[in-house]
Coordinates of C-alpha atoms and ligand atoms in Angstrom, one line a residue:
X195 CA 42.0 -8.0 10.4
X196 CA 39.2 -8.2 8.6
X197 CA 36.6 -11.8 9.1
X198 CA 35.2 -14.0 5.9
X199 CA 31.7 -15.6 6.8
X200 CA 31.3 -18.5 5.3
X201 CA 28.8 -17.2 1.8
X202 CA 27.5 -20.6 1.4
X203 CA 26.4 -21.2 4.3
X204 CA 24.7 -17.1 4.6
X205 CA 23.1 -17.8 1.0
X206 CA 21.3 -21.1 2.5
X207 CA 19.6 -18.5 5.4
X208 CA 19.7 -15.4 3.0
X209 CA 21.4 -14.0 6.3
X210 CA 25.0 -11.0 5.3
X211 CA 26.3 -8.4 6.6
X212 CA 26.4 -6.4 4.0
X213 CA 29.1 -3.5 4.1
X214 CA 28.0 -0.2 1.9
X215 CA 31.1 2.2 1.2
X216 CA 31.1 5.8 -0.1
X217 CA 34.7 6.3 -1.1
X218 CA 35.6 10.4 -2.2
X219 CA 38.5 12.0 -2.9
X220 CA 39.4 13.3 0.3
X221 CA 36.3 11.0 2.5
X222 CA 35.7 7.4 3.1
X223 CA 32.7 6.7 5.0
X224 CA 31.4 3.5 5.2
X225 CA 27.8 1.3 7.0
X226 CA 27.9 -1.7 7.9
X227 CA 24.1 -3.2 7.7
X228 CA 22.5 -6.8 9.3
X229 CA 20.6 -8.4 5.6
X230 CA 17.9 -8.9 5.4
X231 CA 16.7 -7.0 8.8
X232 CA 18.5 -4.3 7.4
X233 CA 19.8 -3.0 11.1
X234 CA 23.0 -1.1 11.0
X235 CA 25.4 -2.9 12.7
X236 CA 28.1 -0.1 12.4
X237 CA 29.0 3.1 10.6
X238 CA 31.2 6.6 10.6
X239 CA 33.9 7.6 8.4
X240 CA 37.3 8.7 7.6
X241 CA 37.8 12.2 6.5
X242 CA 41.0 14.4 4.9
X243 CA 42.1 11.8 3.4
X244 CA 46.1 12.7 1.3
X245 CA 45.8 15.9 2.6
X246 CA 48.3 18.1 4.1
X247 CA 49.3 17.1 7.9
X248 CA 46.9 13.8 7.5
X249 CA 48.2 10.7 9.3
X250 CA 45.9 8.8 6.9
X251 CA 48.0 9.1 3.1
X252 CA 45.8 7.5 0.6
X253 CA 42.9 6.1 0.4
X254 CA 44.6 2.5 0.9
X255 CA 45.7 3.4 4.8
X256 CA 42.4 4.5 5.4
X257 CA 40.3 1.8 4.1
X258 CA 43.3 -0.5 6.4
X259 CA 42.4 1.9 9.6
X260 CA 38.2 1.2 8.1
X261 CA 38.5 -3.0 7.9
X262 CA 40.7 -3.6 10.8
X263 CA 38.1 -2.1 13.3
X264 CA 35.0 -3.7 11.5
X265 CA 33.0 -7.4 12.7
X266 CA 32.8 -10.4 10.4
X267 CA 31.6 -9.2 6.7
X268 CA 29.8 -10.5 3.6
X269 CA 29.9 -8.8 1.0
X270 CA 30.3 -5.1 0.1
X271 CA 28.2 -2.7 -1.8
X272 CA 30.7 0.7 -3.3
X273 CA 28.8 4.0 -4.1
X274 CA 29.9 4.4 -7.9
X275 CA 29.0 8.3 -9.7
X276 CA 28.8 7.3 -13.1
X277 CA 28.2 3.6 -15.1
X278 CA 27.4 5.6 -18.3
X279 CA 25.7 3.9 -20.9
X280 CA 27.4 0.8 -19.6
X281 CA 26.3 -0.6 -16.3
X282 CA 22.4 -0.3 -16.1
X283 CA 22.2 -2.4 -12.8
X284 CA 24.5 -3.0 -10.3
X285 CA 27.3 -5.9 -11.0
X286 CA 29.5 -8.2 -9.4
X287 CA 33.3 -5.8 -9.5
X288 CA 35.6 -8.0 -11.2
X289 CA 38.8 -6.5 -13.8
X290 CA 36.9 -5.6 -16.1
X291 CA 34.4 -3.9 -14.8
X292 CA 36.3 -2.1 -13.2
X293 CA 38.1 -1.0 -16.4
X294 CA 34.9 0.1 -17.2
X295 CA 34.5 2.1 -14.6
X296 CA 38.0 3.5 -15.4
X297 CA 36.4 4.2 -19.6
X298 CA 33.2 6.0 -17.2
X299 CA 35.8 8.5 -15.4
X300 CA 35.9 11.0 -18.3
X301 CA 32.1 11.6 -17.5
X302 CA 33.2 11.9 -13.8
X303 CA 36.5 13.4 -13.5
X304 CA 36.4 14.4 -10.0
X305 CA 34.2 11.1 -8.2
X306 CA 34.5 8.0 -10.4
X307 CA 38.7 7.9 -9.8
X308 CA 37.6 8.1 -6.4
X309 CA 35.0 5.8 -5.9
X310 CA 38.1 3.7 -7.9
X311 CA 40.5 4.1 -5.2
X312 CA 37.7 2.7 -3.0
X313 CA 37.2 -0.7 -4.7
X314 CA 40.8 -1.0 -5.6
X315 CA 42.1 -0.8 -1.4
X316 CA 38.8 -3.0 -0.5
X317 CA 40.3 -5.2 -3.0
X318 CA 43.9 -5.5 -1.8
X319 CA 42.7 -5.8 1.9
X320 CA 39.9 -8.2 1.4
X321 CA 40.7 -10.2 -1.5
X322 CA 37.8 -13.3 -1.5
X323 CA 34.8 -11.0 -0.7
X324 CA 32.0 -10.4 -3.5
X325 CA 32.1 -7.0 -4.0
X326 CA 29.3 -4.6 -5.8
X327 CA 29.0 -1.4 -7.9
X328 CA 25.9 0.2 -7.3
X329 CA 25.6 3.3 -10.2
X330 CA 23.7 7.3 -9.2
X331 CA 23.4 7.1 -12.9
X332 CA 21.8 3.8 -13.5
X333 CA 18.0 4.1 -12.0
X334 CA 17.7 6.8 -14.8
X335 CA 19.0 3.7 -18.3
X336 CA 14.7 4.1 -18.4
X337 CA 14.6 6.8 -19.3
X338 CA 13.7 7.1 -23.2
X339 CA 15.9 8.8 -26.1
X340 CA 13.7 11.6 -26.3
X341 CA 14.1 12.7 -23.3
X342 CA 17.9 12.1 -22.9
X343 CA 19.5 13.1 -26.8
X344 CA 19.8 16.9 -26.6
X345 CA 19.3 19.3 -29.6
X346 CA 22.9 19.3 -30.6
X347 CA 24.5 17.4 -33.7
X348 CA 23.6 13.6 -33.2
X349 CA 27.4 12.8 -33.2
X350 CA 28.6 14.1 -30.4
X351 CA 26.0 11.6 -29.2
X352 CA 27.6 8.8 -30.0
X353 CA 31.1 10.3 -30.5
X354 CA 31.2 11.9 -27.5
X355 CA 28.9 9.6 -25.2
X356 CA 27.0 14.0 -24.3
X357 CA 23.9 12.8 -23.0
X358 CA 21.2 13.2 -20.7
X359 CA 22.3 10.5 -18.0
X360 CA 20.7 11.6 -14.4
X361 CA 21.7 11.1 -11.7
X362 CA 20.7 10.4 -7.6
X363 CA 19.3 7.0 -9.2
X364 CA 19.8 5.4 -5.8
X365 CA 17.7 8.1 -3.7
X366 CA 15.4 8.5 -6.3
X367 CA 15.1 4.8 -6.5
X368 CA 14.9 4.1 -3.0
X369 CA 12.3 6.7 -1.9
X370 CA 10.1 5.8 -4.9
X371 CA 10.2 2.6 -3.7
X372 CA 9.4 3.8 0.2
X373 CA 6.5 5.7 -1.6
X374 CA 5.0 2.5 -2.5
X375 CA 5.4 1.0 0.6
X376 CA 2.9 4.1 2.8
X377 CA 0.1 4.4 0.5
X378 CA 0.0 0.4 0.5
X379 CA 0.0 -0.2 -2.9
X380 CA 2.2 -1.5 -6.3
X381 CA 5.0 0.4 -7.4
X382 CA 3.6 -0.8 -11.2
X383 CA 0.2 1.4 -10.9
X384 CA 2.1 4.2 -9.3
X385 CA 3.2 8.3 -11.4
X386 CA 5.0 10.1 -8.5
X387 CA 7.1 12.9 -8.9
X388 CA 10.2 12.6 -6.9
X389 CA 12.1 15.4 -5.3
X390 CA 15.6 14.9 -4.0
X391 CA 16.1 18.8 -2.6
X392 CA 19.9 18.7 -0.4
X393 CA 22.8 20.8 -1.5
X394 CA 22.5 18.5 -4.8
X395 CA 18.7 18.8 -5.9
X396 CA 17.2 16.9 -8.6
X397 CA 13.6 16.3 -9.5
X398 CA 12.5 12.5 -11.1
X399 CA 9.1 11.4 -13.1
X400 CA 9.0 8.1 -12.0
X401 CA 6.2 5.7 -13.9
X402 CA 5.6 2.1 -12.9
X403 CA 8.9 2.1 -10.5
X404 CA 11.0 3.3 -13.6
X405 CA 12.3 7.3 -14.1
X406 CA 11.3 8.2 -17.7
X407 CA 12.4 11.8 -17.5
X408 CA 14.6 13.8 -15.0
X409 CA 16.4 16.6 -14.2
X410 CA 19.8 16.1 -13.6
X411 CA 21.8 15.9 -16.9
X412 CA 24.7 15.5 -18.7
X413 CA 26.3 16.4 -15.3
X414 CA 24.7 17.0 -11.8
X415 CA 24.7 20.6 -13.0
X416 CA 21.5 21.4 -15.5
X417 CA 18.3 21.6 -13.5
X418 CA 17.4 23.0 -10.6
X419 CA 18.8 25.5 -8.8
X420 CA 20.8 24.1 -6.1
X421 CA 23.0 24.9 -2.6
X422 CA 26.2 26.7 -5.2
X423 CA 25.2 25.0 -8.8
X424 CA 22.9 27.3 -11.3
X425 CA 20.9 24.5 -12.8
X426 CA 19.4 25.6 -16.4
X427 CA 20.8 28.3 -17.9
X428 CA 20.5 29.5 -21.8
X429 CA 24.0 28.5 -22.6
X430 CA 24.9 31.0 -25.1
X431 CA 25.1 32.7 -21.2
X432 CA 28.2 30.7 -20.8
X433 CA 30.4 31.9 -24.1
X434 CA 29.6 35.5 -23.5
X435 CA 30.8 35.4 -19.5
X436 CA 33.8 33.5 -21.3
X437 CA 34.2 36.8 -23.6
X438 CA 33.3 39.3 -21.0
X439 CA 35.1 37.9 -18.4
X440 CA 38.4 36.8 -20.5
X441 CA 37.8 33.1 -18.8
X442 CA 39.1 29.9 -19.1
X443 CA 36.8 26.6 -19.5
X444 CA 37.5 25.1 -16.4
X445 CA 37.2 28.9 -14.3
X446 CA 33.7 29.0 -15.5
X447 CA 32.5 25.5 -14.8
X448 CA 34.5 26.6 -11.5
X449 CA 31.9 29.4 -11.2
X450 CA 28.7 27.7 -12.8
X451 CA 29.2 24.4 -10.0
X452 CA 30.1 26.8 -7.1
X453 CA 29.5 30.4 -7.2
X454 CA 26.0 30.0 -8.1
X455 CA 22.8 28.5 -7.4
X456 CA 21.1 29.7 -3.9
X457 CA 24.9 30.8 -2.6
X458 CA 24.9 33.0 -6.4
X459 CA 21.6 35.1 -6.1
X460 CA 21.8 35.8 -2.2
X461 CA 25.6 36.3 -1.9
X462 CA 24.5 35.0 1.7
X463 CA 24.6 31.0 2.1
X464 CA 24.3 27.9 -0.4
X465 CA 23.0 26.4 3.6
X466 CA 18.7 27.0 3.4
X467 CA 18.6 27.3 7.2
X468 CA 20.3 29.9 7.4
X469 CA 18.3 31.9 3.9
X470 CA 15.3 30.8 5.2
X471 CA 16.7 32.9 8.9
X472 CA 17.3 35.5 6.4
X473 CA 13.6 35.7 4.6
X474 CA 12.2 35.6 7.2
X475 CA 14.2 39.1 8.6
X476 CA 13.0 40.8 5.4
X477 CA 16.4 40.5 3.3
X478 CA 15.4 40.9 -0.5
X479 CA 18.5 38.4 -1.8
X480 CA 17.5 35.3 0.4
X481 CA 13.6 36.0 -0.3
X482 CA 14.2 36.0 -4.0
X483 CA 16.8 33.6 -4.3
X484 CA 13.8 30.8 -2.7
X485 CA 11.6 31.7 -4.7
X486 CA 14.1 30.7 -7.7
X487 CA 14.6 27.7 -6.3
X488 CA 10.8 26.9 -5.2
X489 CA 9.5 27.9 -8.3
X490 CA 11.9 25.8 -10.6
X491 CA 10.6 22.6 -8.6
X492 CA 7.3 23.8 -9.8
X493 CA 7.4 24.6 -13.2
X494 CA 9.3 21.5 -13.0
X495 CA 6.4 19.1 -11.2
X496 CA 3.9 20.5 -13.8
X497 CA 5.9 19.3 -16.5
X498 CA 6.3 16.1 -15.4
X499 CA 2.4 15.4 -14.1
X500 CA 2.0 16.0 -17.8
X501 CA 4.5 13.3 -19.3
X502 CA 3.5 11.5 -16.5
X503 CA -0.1 11.9 -17.6
X504 CA -1.6 12.5 -13.5
X505 CA 0.0 12.3 -10.4
X506 CA -0.2 9.7 -7.8
X507 CA 1.7 11.5 -5.5
X508 CA 4.8 13.9 -5.1
X509 CA 7.7 12.9 -2.6
X510 CA 10.1 14.9 -1.0
X511 CA 13.5 14.0 0.7
X512 CA 17.0 15.7 0.9
X513 CA 18.5 18.0 3.9
X514 CA 15.5 20.7 2.0
X515 CA 12.7 18.0 1.0
X516 CA 12.8 16.2 4.6
X517 CA 13.1 19.6 6.9
X518 CA 12.3 22.4 5.0
X519 CA 8.4 23.1 5.6
X520 CA 8.7 26.8 4.5
X521 CA 10.0 25.8 0.9
X522 CA 7.5 22.2 0.8
X523 CA 4.7 24.3 1.4
X524 CA 5.9 27.5 -1.1
X525 CA 5.9 24.7 -3.7
X526 CA 2.8 22.8 -3.0
X527 CA 0.7 25.9 -2.5
X528 CA -2.6 25.6 -5.5
X529 CA 0.2 23.7 -6.5
X530 CA -3.1 20.9 -8.5
X531 CA -6.1 23.5 -8.1
X532 CA -6.9 22.3 -11.3
X533 CA -6.8 18.2 -10.1
X534 CA -9.5 16.5 -9.3
X535 CA -7.9 14.2 -8.2
X536 CA -5.2 15.7 -5.4
X537 CA -1.5 13.8 -5.4
X538 CA -1.2 12.8 -2.2
X539 CA 2.6 15.1 -0.7
X540 CA 5.2 12.6 0.4
X541 CA 8.0 13.2 3.0
X542 CA 10.4 10.7 3.1
X543 CA 13.5 10.4 4.1
X544 CA 15.9 8.9 1.4
X545 CA 18.6 6.4 2.7
X546 CA 21.2 5.8 0.1
X547 CA 22.9 3.5 2.1
X548 CA 20.3 1.2 2.6
X549 CA 19.6 0.8 -0.8
X550 CA 22.9 0.2 -1.5
X551 CA 22.9 -2.4 0.7
X552 CA 20.1 -4.0 -0.9
X553 CA 21.3 -3.7 -3.8
X554 CA 24.1 -5.7 -3.3
X555 CA 22.0 -8.2 -1.2
X556 CA 19.6 -9.0 -4.0
X557 CA 22.5 -9.7 -6.3
X558 CA 24.6 -12.0 -4.2
X559 CA 21.5 -14.0 -2.9
X560 CA 20.5 -14.4 -7.0
Ligands
ADP273 P1 24.0 16.9 0.6 O1 23.5 16.9 -1.2 O2 25.1 17.6 0.5 O3 23.5 16.0 1.1 P2 21.8 17.8 2.7 O4 20.7 16.2 2.1 O5 22.4 17.2 4.3 O6 22.9 17.7 1.9 O7 21.2 19.1 2.3 C1 21.4 19.3 2.6 C2 20.2 20.8 2.2 O8 19.3 20.9 4.0 C3 21.0 23.2 3.5 O9 20.5 23.7 2.8 C4 20.4 22.6 5.0 O10 20.2 24.1 5.4 C5 19.0 22.0 4.8 N1 19.0 21.1 6.2 C6 19.5 20.4 6.2 N2 19.5 19.7 7.2 C7 18.0 20.3 8.2 C8 17.9 20.5 9.0 N3 17.4 19.9 10.3 N4 16.5 21.6 8.7 C9 16.4 22.5 8.1 N5 17.4 22.2 6.9 C10 18.0 21.7 6.7

């Protein structure tokens, strides 16, 4: 079973081994970091939790197996998807924090309960180790109210918490810091637009290290076109579809989340690799899907350049942002023609796990 490291001595030496846990509905991904060197000691994942025929019946069992095979750790950083307005920064987990994360679950019913399963299992097997929750939404807490309040009756915000929250915060924050390092400038002096383009896609305006607007909203459905999600849409389309197809709210959500986006438009795939191959072979639907994808990104970059009052760099990250030159080139083509000083274009691999480890480390060190 897992060993604990004596925290007092480690803190004095500023040396810790931080385990990061990303607990999803049927999987647990982990990485063990040596901090502050950032070296990965071990990483892996456990899949098919609770699925038919799997020998791992629940997260507790998964976590028990995972911890059994790990060397000593000093602290754990957990990814938690939704922190609502409760959590604006990483926090040490205790019973009160757990019940608040539970309360946030109504806003992320697919994610927060799975994240909590991981937290509870760790608390069961390793009681005396500090555990830190790091929230996907936290980086966007700096949005001003005029950016996060929707044009709905204000009471819905107060009663139901309906507002823009934004997601992928850990990734946007990480690449913003890395961009400042690359540019050799203080983050405090920079205006950045960070584009996280993976299966889920979001784009954030970062001024002086703070998120001032972001494309995902109340849920991760708003904004850019994504692999299977529609992104921005006239809300009247939703009720129109429900009436025309006589479908339930659940079925409508399913169509918007799983059957739309790149796969919905192209009818080929949600995978940009397959789509760009089809595009090169002259497939018209693949071309249209990629054009919509690119057009939305360009539109957001234009809007965010305006609200930032200028732009020092655009940062591309995640599967598509890091690897698909065709998308990056199309996004940037002629985009800054009118600007006297051209912004830098940076490609920076995201590393959400390292950011979680770093935030857990910094919190515990303090
Ligand atoms: P997730 O959001 O699930 O973490 P990724 O960040 O891996 O997903 O992004 C998935 C998208 O990135 C897919 O559209 C895929 O085609 C594209 N992608 C991932 N890796 C590569 C690669 N090496 N070359 C080209 N495209 C890639």
